[in-house]
The first five atom37 places (N, CA, C, CB, O) and aatype in JSON, in Angstrom:
{
  "aatype": [12, 17, 17, 9, 16, 0, 17, 8, 0, 0, 1, 7, 2, 2, 3, 6, 14, 14, 14, 0, 9, 10, 0, 0, 19, 1, 0, 5, 0, 0, 1, 0, 9, 10, 0, 16, 7, 6, 9, 0, 15, 0, 15, 3, 0, 5, 11, 5, 6, 10, 0, 6, 0, 10, 17, 9, 5, 15, 16, 10, 16, 3, 9, 15, 19, 5, 5, 0, 11, 7, 3, 0, 0, 1, 10, 1, 0, 9, 7, 3, 0, 19, 1, 1, 15, 0, 11, 14, 12, 7, 10, 3, 10, 3, 15, 9, 3, 10, 16, 16, 11, 7, 13, 19, 14, 0, 1, 19, 7, 15, 2, 3, 19, 1, 2, 14, 7, 0, 0, 8, 9, 0, 0],
  "atom_mask": [
    [1, 1, 1, 1, 1],
    [1, 1, 1, 1, 1],
    [1, 1, 1, 1, 1],
    [1, 1, 1, 1, 1],
    [1, 1, 1, 1, 1],
    [1, 1, 1, 1, 1],
    [1, 1, 1, 1, 1],
    [1, 1, 1, 1, 1],
    [1, 1, 1, 1, 1],
    [1, 1, 1, 1, 1],
    [1, 1, 1, 1, 1],
    [1, 1, 1, 0, 1],
    [1, 1, 1, 1, 1],
    [1, 1, 1, 1, 1],
    [1, 1, 1, 1, 1],
    [1, 1, 1, 1, 1],
    [1, 1, 1, 1, 1],
    [1, 1, 1, 1, 1],
    [1, 1, 1, 1, 1],
    [1, 1, 1, 1, 1],
    [1, 1, 1, 1, 1],
    [1, 1, 1, 1, 1],
    [1, 1, 1, 1, 1],
    [1, 1, 1, 1, 1],
    [1, 1, 1, 1, 1],
    [1, 1, 1, 1, 1],
    [1, 1, 1, 1, 1],
    [1, 1, 1, 1, 1],
    [1, 1, 1, 1, 1],
    [1, 1, 1, 1, 1],
    [1, 1, 1, 1, 1],
    [1, 1, 1, 1, 1],
    [1, 1, 1, 1, 1],
    [1, 1, 1, 1, 1],
    [1, 1, 1, 1, 1],
    [1, 1, 1, 1, 1],
    [1, 1, 1, 0, 1],
    [1, 1, 1, 1, 1],
    [1, 1, 1, 1, 1],
    [1, 1, 1, 1, 1],
    [1, 1, 1, 1, 1],
    [1, 1, 1, 1, 1],
    [1, 1, 1, 1, 1],
    [1, 1, 1, 1, 1],
    [1, 1, 1, 1, 1],
    [1, 1, 1, 1, 1],
    [1, 1, 1, 1, 1],
    [1, 1, 1, 1, 1],
    [1, 1, 1, 1, 1],
    [1, 1, 1, 1, 1],
    [1, 1, 1, 1, 1],
    [1, 1, 1, 1, 1],
    [1, 1, 1, 1, 1],
    [1, 1, 1, 1, 1],
    [1, 1, 1, 1, 1],
    [1, 1, 1, 1, 1],
    [1, 1, 1, 1, 1],
    [1, 1, 1, 1, 1],
    [1, 1, 1, 1, 1],
    [1, 1, 1, 1, 1],
    [1, 1, 1, 1, 1],
    [1, 1, 1, 1, 1],
    [1, 1, 1, 1, 1],
    [1, 1, 1, 1, 1],
    [1, 1, 1, 1, 1],
    [1, 1, 1, 1, 1],
    [1, 1, 1, 1, 1],
    [1, 1, 1, 1, 1],
    [1, 1, 1, 1, 1],
    [1, 1, 1, 0, 1],
    [1, 1, 1, 1, 1],
    [1, 1, 1, 1, 1],
    [1, 1, 1, 1, 1],
    [1, 1, 1, 1, 1],
    [1, 1, 1, 1, 1],
    [1, 1, 1, 1, 1],
    [1, 1, 1, 1, 1],
    [1, 1, 1, 1, 1],
    [1, 1, 1, 0, 1],
    [1, 1, 1, 1, 1],
    [1, 1, 1, 1, 1],
    [1, 1, 1, 1, 1],
    [1, 1, 1, 1, 1],
    [1, 1, 1, 1, 1],
    [1, 1, 1, 1, 1],
    [1, 1, 1, 1, 1],
    [1, 1, 1, 1, 1],
    [1, 1, 1, 1, 1],
    [1, 1, 1, 1, 1],
    [1, 1, 1, 0, 1],
    [1, 1, 1, 1, 1],
    [1, 1, 1, 1, 1],
    [1, 1, 1, 1, 1],
    [1, 1, 1, 1, 1],
    [1, 1, 1, 1, 1],
    [1, 1, 1, 1, 1],
    [1, 1, 1, 1, 1],
    [1, 1, 1, 1, 1],
    [1, 1, 1, 1, 1],
    [1, 1, 1, 1, 1],
    [1, 1, 1, 1, 1],
    [1, 1, 1, 0, 1],
    [1, 1, 1, 1, 1],
    [1, 1, 1, 1, 1],
    [1, 1, 1, 1, 1],
    [1, 1, 1, 1, 1],
    [1, 1, 1, 1, 1],
    [1, 1, 1, 1, 1],
    [1, 1, 1, 0, 1],
    [1, 1, 1, 1, 1],
    [1, 1, 1, 1, 1],
    [1, 1, 1, 1, 1],
    [1, 1, 1, 1, 1],
    [1, 1, 1, 1, 1],
    [1, 1, 1, 1, 1],
    [1, 1, 1, 1, 1],
    [1, 1, 1, 0, 1],
    [1, 1, 1, 1, 1],
    [1, 1, 1, 1, 1],
    [1, 1, 1, 1, 1],
    [1, 1, 1, 1, 1],
    [1, 1, 1, 1, 1],
    [1, 1, 1, 1, 1]
  ],
  "atom_positions": [
    [[0.52, -1.32, 0.15], [0.09, -0.11, 0.07], [1.5, 1.1, -0.04], [-0.9, 0.02, 1.37], [1.53, 1.63, -1.15]],
    [[2.21, 1.4, 0.58], [2.84, 2.17, 0.81], [3.39, 2.83, -0.19], [3.44, 1.81, 1.49], [3.51, 4.01, -0.52]],
    [[3.79, 1.49, -0.73], [4.62, 2.12, -2.37], [3.51, 2.35, -3.39], [5.84, 0.8, -3.27], [3.98, 2.87, -4.4]],
    [[2.24, 2.15, -3.46], [1.66, 2.31, -4.43], [1.3, 4.26, -4.09], [0.41, 1.04, -4.53], [1.49, 5.23, -4.82]],
    [[0.69, 4.16, -2.6], [0.44, 5.61, -1.82], [1.58, 6.59, -2.72], [0.87, 5.53, 0.22], [1.33, 7.5, -3.5]],
    [[2.82, 6.1, -2.32], [4.2, 7.07, -2.19], [4.25, 7.48, -4.32], [6.19, 5.69, -1.27], [4.3, 8.53, -4.97]],
    [[4.21, 5.87, -4.73], [4.16, 6.66, -6.81], [2.92, 7.63, -7.05], [3.74, 5.09, -8.41], [2.98, 8.49, -7.93]],
    [[1.28, 7.38, -5.86], [0.87, 8.27, -7.06], [1.2, 9.98, -5.91], [-1.33, 7.81, -7.78], [0.62, 11.01, -6.22]],
    [[1.8, 9.95, -5.16], [1.37, 11.1, -4.28], [2.44, 11.91, -5.21], [1.58, 10.99, -2.37], [2.12, 13.0, -5.68]],
    [[4.19, 11.13, -5.54], [4.79, 11.99, -6.52], [4.31, 12.61, -7.75], [5.63, 11.44, -6.88], [4.89, 13.57, -8.26]],
    [[3.13, 12.0, -8.28], [2.74, 12.48, -9.54], [1.47, 13.14, -9.62], [2.74, 11.47, -10.42], [0.69, 13.25, -10.57]],
    [[1.42, 13.68, -8.05], [0.45, 14.96, -7.69], [-0.93, 13.79, -7.6], [0.0, 0.0, 0.0], [-1.66, 14.5, -8.29]],
    [[-1.63, 12.82, -7.33], [-2.79, 12.23, -7.09], [-2.52, 10.87, -6.3], [-3.51, 12.06, -8.38], [-1.51, 10.25, -5.97]],
    [[-4.02, 10.69, -6.15], [-4.1, 9.41, -5.01], [-5.25, 8.37, -5.58], [-4.64, 10.04, -3.23], [-5.88, 7.66, -4.79]],
    [[-5.55, 8.3, -7.46], [-5.94, 7.41, -7.46], [-5.98, 5.79, -6.89], [-5.85, 7.66, -8.12], [-4.93, 5.14, -6.78]],
    [[-6.87, 5.41, -6.66], [-6.9, 3.77, -6.95], [-6.52, 3.04, -7.99], [-7.99, 3.32, -6.93], [-7.32, 3.09, -8.93]],
    [[-5.33, 2.2, -8.19], [-5.38, 1.21, -8.97], [-6.54, -0.14, -8.72], [-4.04, 0.86, -8.92], [-6.98, -0.71, -7.72]],
    [[-6.72, -0.29, -10.13], [-7.62, -1.67, -10.68], [-6.7, -2.93, -9.62], [-7.37, -2.04, -12.96], [-5.53, -2.94, -9.25]],
    [[-7.94, -3.97, -9.36], [-7.46, -4.96, -8.58], [-6.46, -5.79, -9.44], [-8.6, -5.76, -8.01], [-5.86, -6.45, -8.59]],
    [[-6.01, -6.08, -10.54], [-5.38, -6.41, -10.94], [-3.67, -6.11, -10.58], [-5.94, -6.24, -11.81], [-2.74, -6.89, -10.38]],
    [[-3.78, -4.26, -10.62], [-2.63, -3.88, -11.03], [-2.07, -4.06, -8.51], [-2.79, -1.73, -12.38], [-1.07, -4.05, -7.79]],
    [[-2.9, -4.14, -8.43], [-2.81, -4.48, -7.07], [-2.31, -5.52, -6.08], [-3.67, -4.45, -6.89], [-2.0, -5.44, -4.89]],
    [[-2.33, -6.8, -7.22], [-2.06, -7.72, -6.82], [-1.18, -8.11, -7.43], [-2.79, -8.34, -6.68], [-0.63, -9.16, -7.12]],
    [[-0.78, -7.39, -8.45], [0.27, -7.59, -9.19], [2.11, -7.04, -7.98], [-0.22, -6.47, -10.82], [3.1, -7.61, -7.54]],
    [[1.46, -5.52, -7.97], [1.96, -5.26, -6.93], [2.38, -5.77, -5.11], [1.43, -4.56, -7.12], [3.36, -5.55, -4.39]],
    [[0.95, -6.58, -4.89], [1.09, -7.3, -3.74], [2.47, -8.09, -3.74], [-0.11, -8.2, -3.59], [3.52, -7.98, -3.11]],
    [[1.91, -9.13, -4.94], [3.09, -9.59, -5.37], [4.32, -9.66, -5.0], [3.22, -9.26, -6.1], [4.91, -10.46, -4.28]],
    [[4.86, -8.22, -5.89], [6.03, -8.16, -6.18], [6.46, -7.55, -4.64], [6.3, -7.34, -7.58], [7.19, -8.4, -4.14]],
    [[6.34, -6.76, -4.0], [6.41, -6.7, -2.38], [6.76, -7.91, -1.64], [5.09, -6.31, -1.79], [7.59, -8.02, -0.75]],
    [[6.12, -8.65, -2.06], [6.11, -10.12, -1.38], [7.4, -10.26, -1.4], [5.34, -11.38, -2.09], [8.13, -10.11, -0.42]],
    [[7.75, -10.56, -2.48], [9.19, -11.54, -3.32], [10.19, -10.3, -2.7], [9.21, -11.76, -5.76], [11.19, -10.71, -2.11]],
    [[9.99, -8.63, -2.78], [11.05, -8.33, -2.17], [11.57, -8.17, -0.73], [11.17, -7.55, -2.61], [12.71, -8.07, -0.28]],
    [[10.32, -8.18, -0.16], [10.91, -8.64, 1.08], [11.48, -9.74, 1.48], [10.26, -8.58, 1.79], [12.58, -9.73, 2.04]],
    [[10.79, -10.8, 1.25], [11.98, -11.94, 0.84], [13.13, -12.25, 0.72], [12.03, -12.23, 0.12], [13.81, -13.25, 0.98]],
    [[13.35, -11.03, 0.17], [14.74, -11.06, -0.99], [15.76, -9.87, -0.21], [14.18, -10.4, -3.06], [16.88, -9.64, -0.65]],
    [[15.05, -8.98, 1.32], [15.28, -8.6, 2.06], [15.99, -8.93, 3.11], [14.65, -8.37, 2.13], [15.3, -8.97, 4.13]],
    [[17.47, -9.27, 3.32], [17.43, -9.58, 4.16], [17.27, -9.03, 5.87], [0.0, 0.0, 0.0], [16.89, -9.7, 6.83]],
    [[17.64, -7.85, 5.84], [17.09, -7.37, 6.89], [15.37, -7.89, 7.22], [17.3, -5.89, 6.65], [15.05, -8.72, 8.08]],
    [[14.68, -7.33, 6.52], [12.97, -7.74, 6.67], [12.89, -9.66, 7.18], [12.01, -7.44, 4.6], [12.24, -10.13, 8.11]],
    [[13.68, -10.33, 6.29], [13.73, -11.83, 6.19], [13.77, -11.85, 7.25], [14.68, -12.65, 5.52], [13.05, -12.69, 7.78]],
    [[14.64, -10.92, 8.17], [14.76, -11.97, 9.16], [14.61, -11.06, 10.61], [16.33, -12.86, 8.97], [15.11, -11.32, 11.71]],
    [[14.08, -10.36, 10.38], [13.25, -9.18, 11.23], [12.61, -9.87, 12.1], [12.19, -8.22, 10.47], [12.38, -11.01, 11.69]],
    [[12.08, -9.58, 13.55], [11.5, -10.33, 14.71], [9.9, -9.56, 14.03], [12.26, -9.86, 16.69], [9.76, -8.46, 13.52]],
    [[8.77, -10.74, 14.31], [7.49, -10.39, 14.32], [7.59, -9.15, 14.25], [6.74, -10.82, 15.3], [7.38, -8.48, 13.23]],
    [[8.1, -8.48, 15.98], [7.79, -7.05, 16.33], [8.42, -6.12, 15.17], [8.44, -6.66, 17.85], [8.38, -4.9, 15.01]],
    [[8.77, -6.72, 14.73], [9.86, -5.51, 14.27], [9.11, -5.1, 12.6], [11.95, -6.3, 14.12], [8.95, -4.06, 11.96]],
    [[8.77, -6.72, 12.36], [7.9, -6.27, 10.95], [6.17, -5.9, 11.42], [7.91, -7.88, 9.62], [5.19, -5.55, 10.77]],
    [[6.35, -6.11, 12.49], [4.54, -5.55, 12.61], [4.57, -3.55, 12.66], [3.62, -6.37, 14.77], [3.75, -2.8, 12.14]],
    [[5.81, -3.17, 13.48], [5.98, -1.92, 13.56], [6.26, -1.14, 12.26], [6.91, -1.77, 14.45], [5.83, -0.01, 11.99]],
    [[7.16, -2.04, 11.37], [7.57, -1.31, 10.22], [6.18, -1.33, 9.49], [8.87, -1.98, 9.38], [5.67, -0.31, 9.04]],
    [[5.48, -2.85, 9.41], [4.33, -2.4, 8.66], [2.83, -0.91, 9.2], [3.7, -3.96, 8.54], [1.92, -0.27, 8.68]],
    [[3.3, -1.04, 10.15], [2.4, 0.46, 10.99], [2.59, 1.61, 10.62], [2.66, 0.78, 12.44], [1.75, 2.47, 10.33]],
    [[4.08, 1.68, 10.63], [4.3, 2.73, 10.02], [4.62, 3.05, 9.03], [4.73, 3.13, 10.36], [5.17, 4.13, 8.79]],
    [[4.24, 1.82, 7.91], [4.0, 2.51, 6.49], [2.55, 2.7, 6.47], [4.5, 1.6, 5.14], [1.93, 3.18, 5.53]],
    [[2.18, 2.4, 7.3], [0.68, 2.2, 6.82], [-0.1, 3.68, 7.53], [-0.08, 0.45, 7.56], [-1.21, 4.12, 7.21]],
    [[0.86, 4.27, 8.56], [0.29, 5.87, 8.75], [0.81, 6.23, 7.53], [0.86, 6.93, 10.12], [0.03, 6.39, 6.59]],
    [[2.2, 6.41, 7.37], [2.45, 7.57, 6.35], [2.27, 7.06, 5.03], [3.89, 8.2, 6.43], [3.07, 7.44, 4.18]],
    [[0.91, 5.89, 4.53], [0.19, 5.72, 3.55], [-1.38, 6.41, 3.52], [0.23, 4.36, 3.46], [-2.17, 6.64, 2.6]],
    [[-1.44, 6.69, 5.39], [-2.49, 7.54, 5.16], [-2.39, 8.91, 5.45], [-3.47, 7.12, 5.77], [-3.13, 9.71, 4.88]],
    [[-1.79, 9.18, 6.04], [-1.16, 10.29, 6.1], [-1.36, 11.22, 4.57], [0.31, 9.86, 6.5], [-1.85, 12.33, 4.37]],
    [[-0.73, 10.23, 3.66], [0.07, 10.94, 2.36], [-0.82, 10.71, 1.93], [1.36, 10.61, 1.61], [-1.24, 11.69, 1.32]],
    [[-1.74, 9.51, 1.82], [-3.73, 9.64, 0.92], [-4.36, 11.15, 1.65], [-5.38, 7.71, 1.71], [-5.03, 11.86, 0.9]],
    [[-4.22, 11.47, 2.62], [-5.51, 12.47, 3.51], [-4.64, 13.94, 2.35], [-5.28, 12.67, 6.26], [-5.19, 14.85, 1.73]],
    [[-3.22, 13.61, 2.46], [-2.24, 15.16, 2.16], [-2.82, 15.49, 0.72], [-0.13, 14.94, 2.05], [-3.21, 16.59, 0.31]],
    [[-2.8, 14.32, 0.06], [-3.0, 15.22, -1.63], [-4.36, 14.86, -2.0], [-1.84, 14.63, -3.15], [-4.72, 15.11, -3.15]],
    [[-5.62, 14.0, -0.75], [-6.36, 14.42, -0.85], [-7.27, 15.89, -0.77], [-6.4, 13.76, -0.54], [-8.25, 16.29, -1.39]],
    [[-6.32, 16.59, 0.45], [-6.85, 17.85, 0.8], [-5.93, 18.7, -0.25], [-6.69, 18.25, 2.49], [-6.76, 19.51, -0.67]],
    [[-4.78, 18.97, -0.88], [-4.5, 19.14, -1.88], [-5.17, 19.27, -3.61], [-3.89, 18.51, -1.6], [-4.9, 19.91, -4.62]],
    [[-5.57, 18.86, -3.45], [-6.27, 18.77, -4.87], [-6.85, 19.74, -5.01], [-7.17, 17.76, -5.19], [-7.57, 20.21, -4.12]],
    [[-6.65, 20.39, -6.41], [-6.65, 21.42, -7.46], [-5.11, 22.59, -6.7], [0.0, 0.0, 0.0], [-5.11, 23.7, -7.24]],
    [[-4.22, 22.45, -5.86], [-3.8, 23.1, -5.22], [-2.12, 22.65, -5.88], [-4.38, 22.93, -3.74], [-1.35, 21.81, -5.4]],
    [[-1.85, 23.79, -7.49], [-0.62, 22.5, -7.81], [0.44, 22.54, -7.16], [-0.01, 22.42, -9.18], [1.14, 21.52, -7.14]],
    [[0.89, 23.8, -6.38], [1.92, 24.16, -5.97], [2.11, 23.3, -4.23], [1.82, 25.82, -6.13], [3.21, 23.13, -3.71]],
    [[0.81, 22.86, -3.57], [1.44, 22.07, -2.58], [1.22, 20.51, -2.97], [0.83, 22.45, -1.12], [1.65, 19.47, -2.46]],
    [[0.26, 20.79, -4.22], [0.98, 19.11, -4.37], [2.47, 18.87, -4.9], [0.08, 18.18, -5.54], [2.97, 17.8, -4.54]],
    [[2.97, 19.41, -5.43], [4.12, 19.36, -5.7], [5.16, 19.37, -4.41], [4.25, 20.36, -6.58], [6.18, 18.7, -4.24]],
    [[4.65, 20.17, -3.74], [5.64, 19.98, -2.87], [5.22, 18.75, -1.64], [5.95, 21.45, -2.29], [5.91, 18.48, -0.66]],
    [[4.2, 18.27, -1.94], [3.8, 17.03, -1.53], [4.72, 15.78, -1.92], [2.49, 16.87, -2.05], [5.42, 15.04, -1.22]],
    [[4.48, 15.83, -3.18], [5.69, 15.0, -4.0], [6.69, 14.98, -3.71], [0.0, 0.0, 0.0], [7.11, 13.85, -3.46]],
    [[7.65, 16.08, -3.57], [8.83, 16.71, -3.71], [9.27, 15.64, -2.09], [8.76, 18.8, -3.77], [10.36, 15.14, -1.81]],
    [[8.39, 15.6, -1.56], [8.53, 15.2, 0.48], [8.67, 13.82, 0.22], [6.83, 15.53, 1.85], [9.83, 13.44, 0.4]],
    [[7.71, 12.72, -0.23], [6.99, 11.54, -0.31], [8.65, 11.19, -1.66], [4.77, 11.7, -0.92], [9.52, 10.33, -1.6]],
    [[8.49, 11.99, -2.39], [10.41, 11.47, -3.1], [11.64, 11.67, -1.91], [11.11, 12.92, -4.73], [12.82, 11.5, -2.22]],
    [[11.36, 11.91, -0.98], [12.68, 12.47, -0.47], [12.67, 11.23, 0.82], [12.66, 14.45, 0.06], [13.7, 10.81, 1.34]],
    [[11.28, 10.79, 1.19], [11.08, 10.28, 2.01], [11.43, 8.45, 1.29], [9.69, 10.89, 2.53], [12.04, 7.46, 1.69]],
    [[11.02, 8.64, 0.68], [11.4, 6.94, -0.25], [12.78, 6.89, -0.57], [10.59, 6.69, -1.96], [13.04, 5.77, -1.02]],
    [[13.54, 7.46, -0.52], [15.23, 7.84, -0.77], [15.81, 7.08, 0.03], [15.8, 9.34, -0.46], [16.55, 6.29, -0.54]],
    [[15.77, 6.97, 1.4], [16.63, 6.08, 2.73], [16.03, 5.05, 2.18], [16.34, 6.32, 4.61], [16.82, 4.85, 1.26]],
    [[15.31, 4.34, 2.08], [14.55, 2.98, 1.51], [15.17, 2.58, 0.4], [13.04, 3.13, 1.13], [15.26, 1.36, 0.47]],
    [[15.85, 3.16, -1.04], [16.28, 2.73, -1.96], [15.44, 2.87, -3.12], [0.0, 0.0, 0.0], [15.54, 2.58, -4.31]],
    [[14.26, 3.62, -2.14], [13.41, 3.67, -4.12], [12.94, 5.18, -4.47], [11.45, 2.51, -4.32], [12.34, 5.94, -3.71]],
    [[13.28, 5.41, -5.59], [13.7, 6.46, -6.14], [11.75, 6.31, -7.58], [15.92, 6.17, -6.84], [11.43, 5.46, -8.41]],
    [[11.14, 7.46, -7.17], [9.87, 7.01, -7.31], [9.33, 7.55, -8.72], [9.02, 7.45, -6.09], [8.26, 7.31, -9.28]],
    [[10.6, 8.49, -9.2], [10.56, 9.09, -10.6], [11.09, 7.93, -11.44], [11.5, 10.5, -10.78], [10.83, 8.15, -12.63]],
    [[11.81, 6.64, -11.25], [12.42, 5.88, -12.07], [11.67, 4.61, -12.31], [13.66, 5.7, -11.61], [12.19, 3.76, -13.04]],
    [[10.48, 4.4, -11.76], [9.61, 3.51, -11.92], [7.8, 3.71, -12.3], [9.88, 2.92, -10.76], [6.99, 4.56, -11.93]],
    [[7.68, 2.53, -13.18], [6.23, 3.03, -13.89], [5.51, 2.52, -13.48], [5.87, 2.96, -15.15], [5.49, 1.56, -14.24]],
    [[4.58, 2.3, -12.57], [2.86, 1.48, -11.85], [2.15, 0.61, -13.72], [1.0, 3.67, -10.96], [1.98, 1.29, -14.73]],
    [[1.9, -0.9, -13.65], [1.79, -1.36, -14.68], [0.91, -2.31, -13.93], [2.98, -1.69, -15.49], [0.83, -2.46, -12.71]],
    [[0.07, -3.11, -15.19], [-0.24, -4.13, -14.84], [0.25, -5.69, -14.38], [-0.74, -4.05, -15.46], [-0.39, -6.69, -14.06]],
    [[2.13, -5.33, -14.55], [3.09, -6.55, -14.05], [3.76, -5.9, -12.58], [4.5, -6.97, -15.39], [4.23, -6.64, -11.71]],
    [[3.71, -4.44, -12.48], [3.57, -3.88, -11.02], [4.7, -2.89, -11.43], [0.0, 0.0, 0.0], [4.81, -2.54, -12.61]],
    [[5.8, -2.31, -10.16], [6.34, -1.64, -10.48], [6.96, -2.26, -11.61], [6.86, -1.17, -9.61], [6.88, -3.48, -11.71]],
    [[7.91, -1.24, -12.98], [8.81, -1.42, -13.13], [9.77, -0.61, -14.06], [8.64, -2.38, -13.24], [9.38, 0.28, -14.83]],
    [[10.66, -0.89, -13.95], [11.15, 0.93, -14.56], [10.76, 1.47, -15.74], [12.7, 1.2, -14.85], [10.46, 1.06, -16.86]],
    [[10.85, 2.6, -15.12], [10.12, 3.99, -16.32], [10.19, 3.51, -17.56], [11.0, 5.63, -16.49], [10.99, 2.6, -17.75]],
    [[9.51, 3.94, -18.51], [9.52, 3.87, -20.02], [10.02, 2.52, -20.47], [10.42, 4.99, -20.65], [10.74, 2.42, -21.46]],
    [[9.56, 1.22, -19.57], [9.63, 0.04, -20.38], [8.6, -0.46, -20.21], [10.57, -0.83, -20.2], [8.38, -1.5, -20.83]],
    [[7.62, 0.07, -19.34], [6.58, -0.27, -18.96], [4.9, -1.08, -20.31], [0.0, 0.0, 0.0], [4.7, -0.41, -21.33]],
    [[4.2, -2.05, -20.15], [4.09, -3.24, -21.27], [3.17, -1.84, -21.9], [3.18, -5.23, -20.84], [3.23, -1.72, -23.12]],
    [[2.54, -1.07, -21.34], [1.78, -0.19, -21.92], [1.96, 1.74, -22.97], [1.14, -0.2, -20.73], [1.26, 2.7, -23.3]],
    [[3.47, 1.21, -23.05], [4.75, 2.46, -23.51], [3.9, 2.16, -24.59], [6.81, 2.31, -23.59], [3.07, 1.25, -24.6]],
    [[4.12, 2.93, -25.48], [3.72, 3.84, -26.99], [5.26, 3.79, -27.29], [2.85, 5.8, -26.87], [6.11, 4.35, -26.59]],
    [[5.53, 2.96, -28.55], [6.49, 2.91, -28.97], [6.79, 3.46, -30.69], [6.69, 1.7, -28.59], [6.07, 3.05, -31.6]],
    [[7.79, 4.29, -30.88], [7.43, 4.46, -32.21], [8.41, 3.29, -33.12], [7.69, 6.12, -32.62], [9.62, 3.36, -32.87]],
    [[7.99, 2.25, -34.13], [8.42, 1.43, -34.73], [9.56, 1.53, -35.6], [7.59, 1.1, -35.17], [10.32, 0.58, -35.76]],
    [[9.71, 2.71, -36.22], [10.93, 3.29, -36.92], [12.14, 4.16, -36.03], [0.0, 0.0, 0.0], [13.1, 4.67, -36.62]],
    [[11.97, 4.24, -34.69], [12.98, 5.19, -33.75], [13.62, 4.07, -33.59], [12.51, 6.1, -32.3], [12.94, 3.06, -33.78]],
    [[15.07, 3.87, -33.18], [15.87, 3.04, -32.55], [14.87, 3.43, -30.63], [17.94, 3.62, -32.92], [14.31, 4.4, -30.13]],
    [[15.16, 2.0, -30.21], [14.66, 2.55, -27.92], [15.98, 2.4, -27.9], [13.46, 1.17, -26.25], [16.55, 1.56, -28.61]],
    [[16.69, 3.3, -26.98], [18.13, 3.04, -26.21], [17.72, 2.53, -24.78], [19.17, 4.54, -26.06], [17.81, 3.53, -24.07]],
    [[17.3, 1.44, -23.99], [17.49, 1.36, -22.75], [18.2, 2.02, -21.74], [17.76, 0.56, -22.7], [19.43, 1.96, -21.77]],
    [[17.52, 2.76, -20.69], [18.16, 3.92, -19.75], [18.87, 2.47, -18.91], [16.78, 5.29, -18.66], [19.59, 2.62, -17.92]]
  ]
}
């Protein structure tokens, strides 16, 4: 939930993705957690603490975005704050896109429109 909320807030919205995208991100997050030694080896209490902190951040972010709708400067400020808070977790919200496959590197999502006559250079 936090990952999706942060990604949307960085773009100035709080849209709820369709169930297929939610399921893809849920599975992706589970794989990431299992692959992260610190989280996988954390105690149940530590995992609960992290989950609660991210849930509270998600709720506050969502409320902030909702209250700022129609105020572009405030939405930008919220997006900037969310980007800064994601960095220490190793997450660059501007380098990923949300797709039906979950989060993917920006500009390589399955929904991208590509010019078939132009060479594509992967970032």
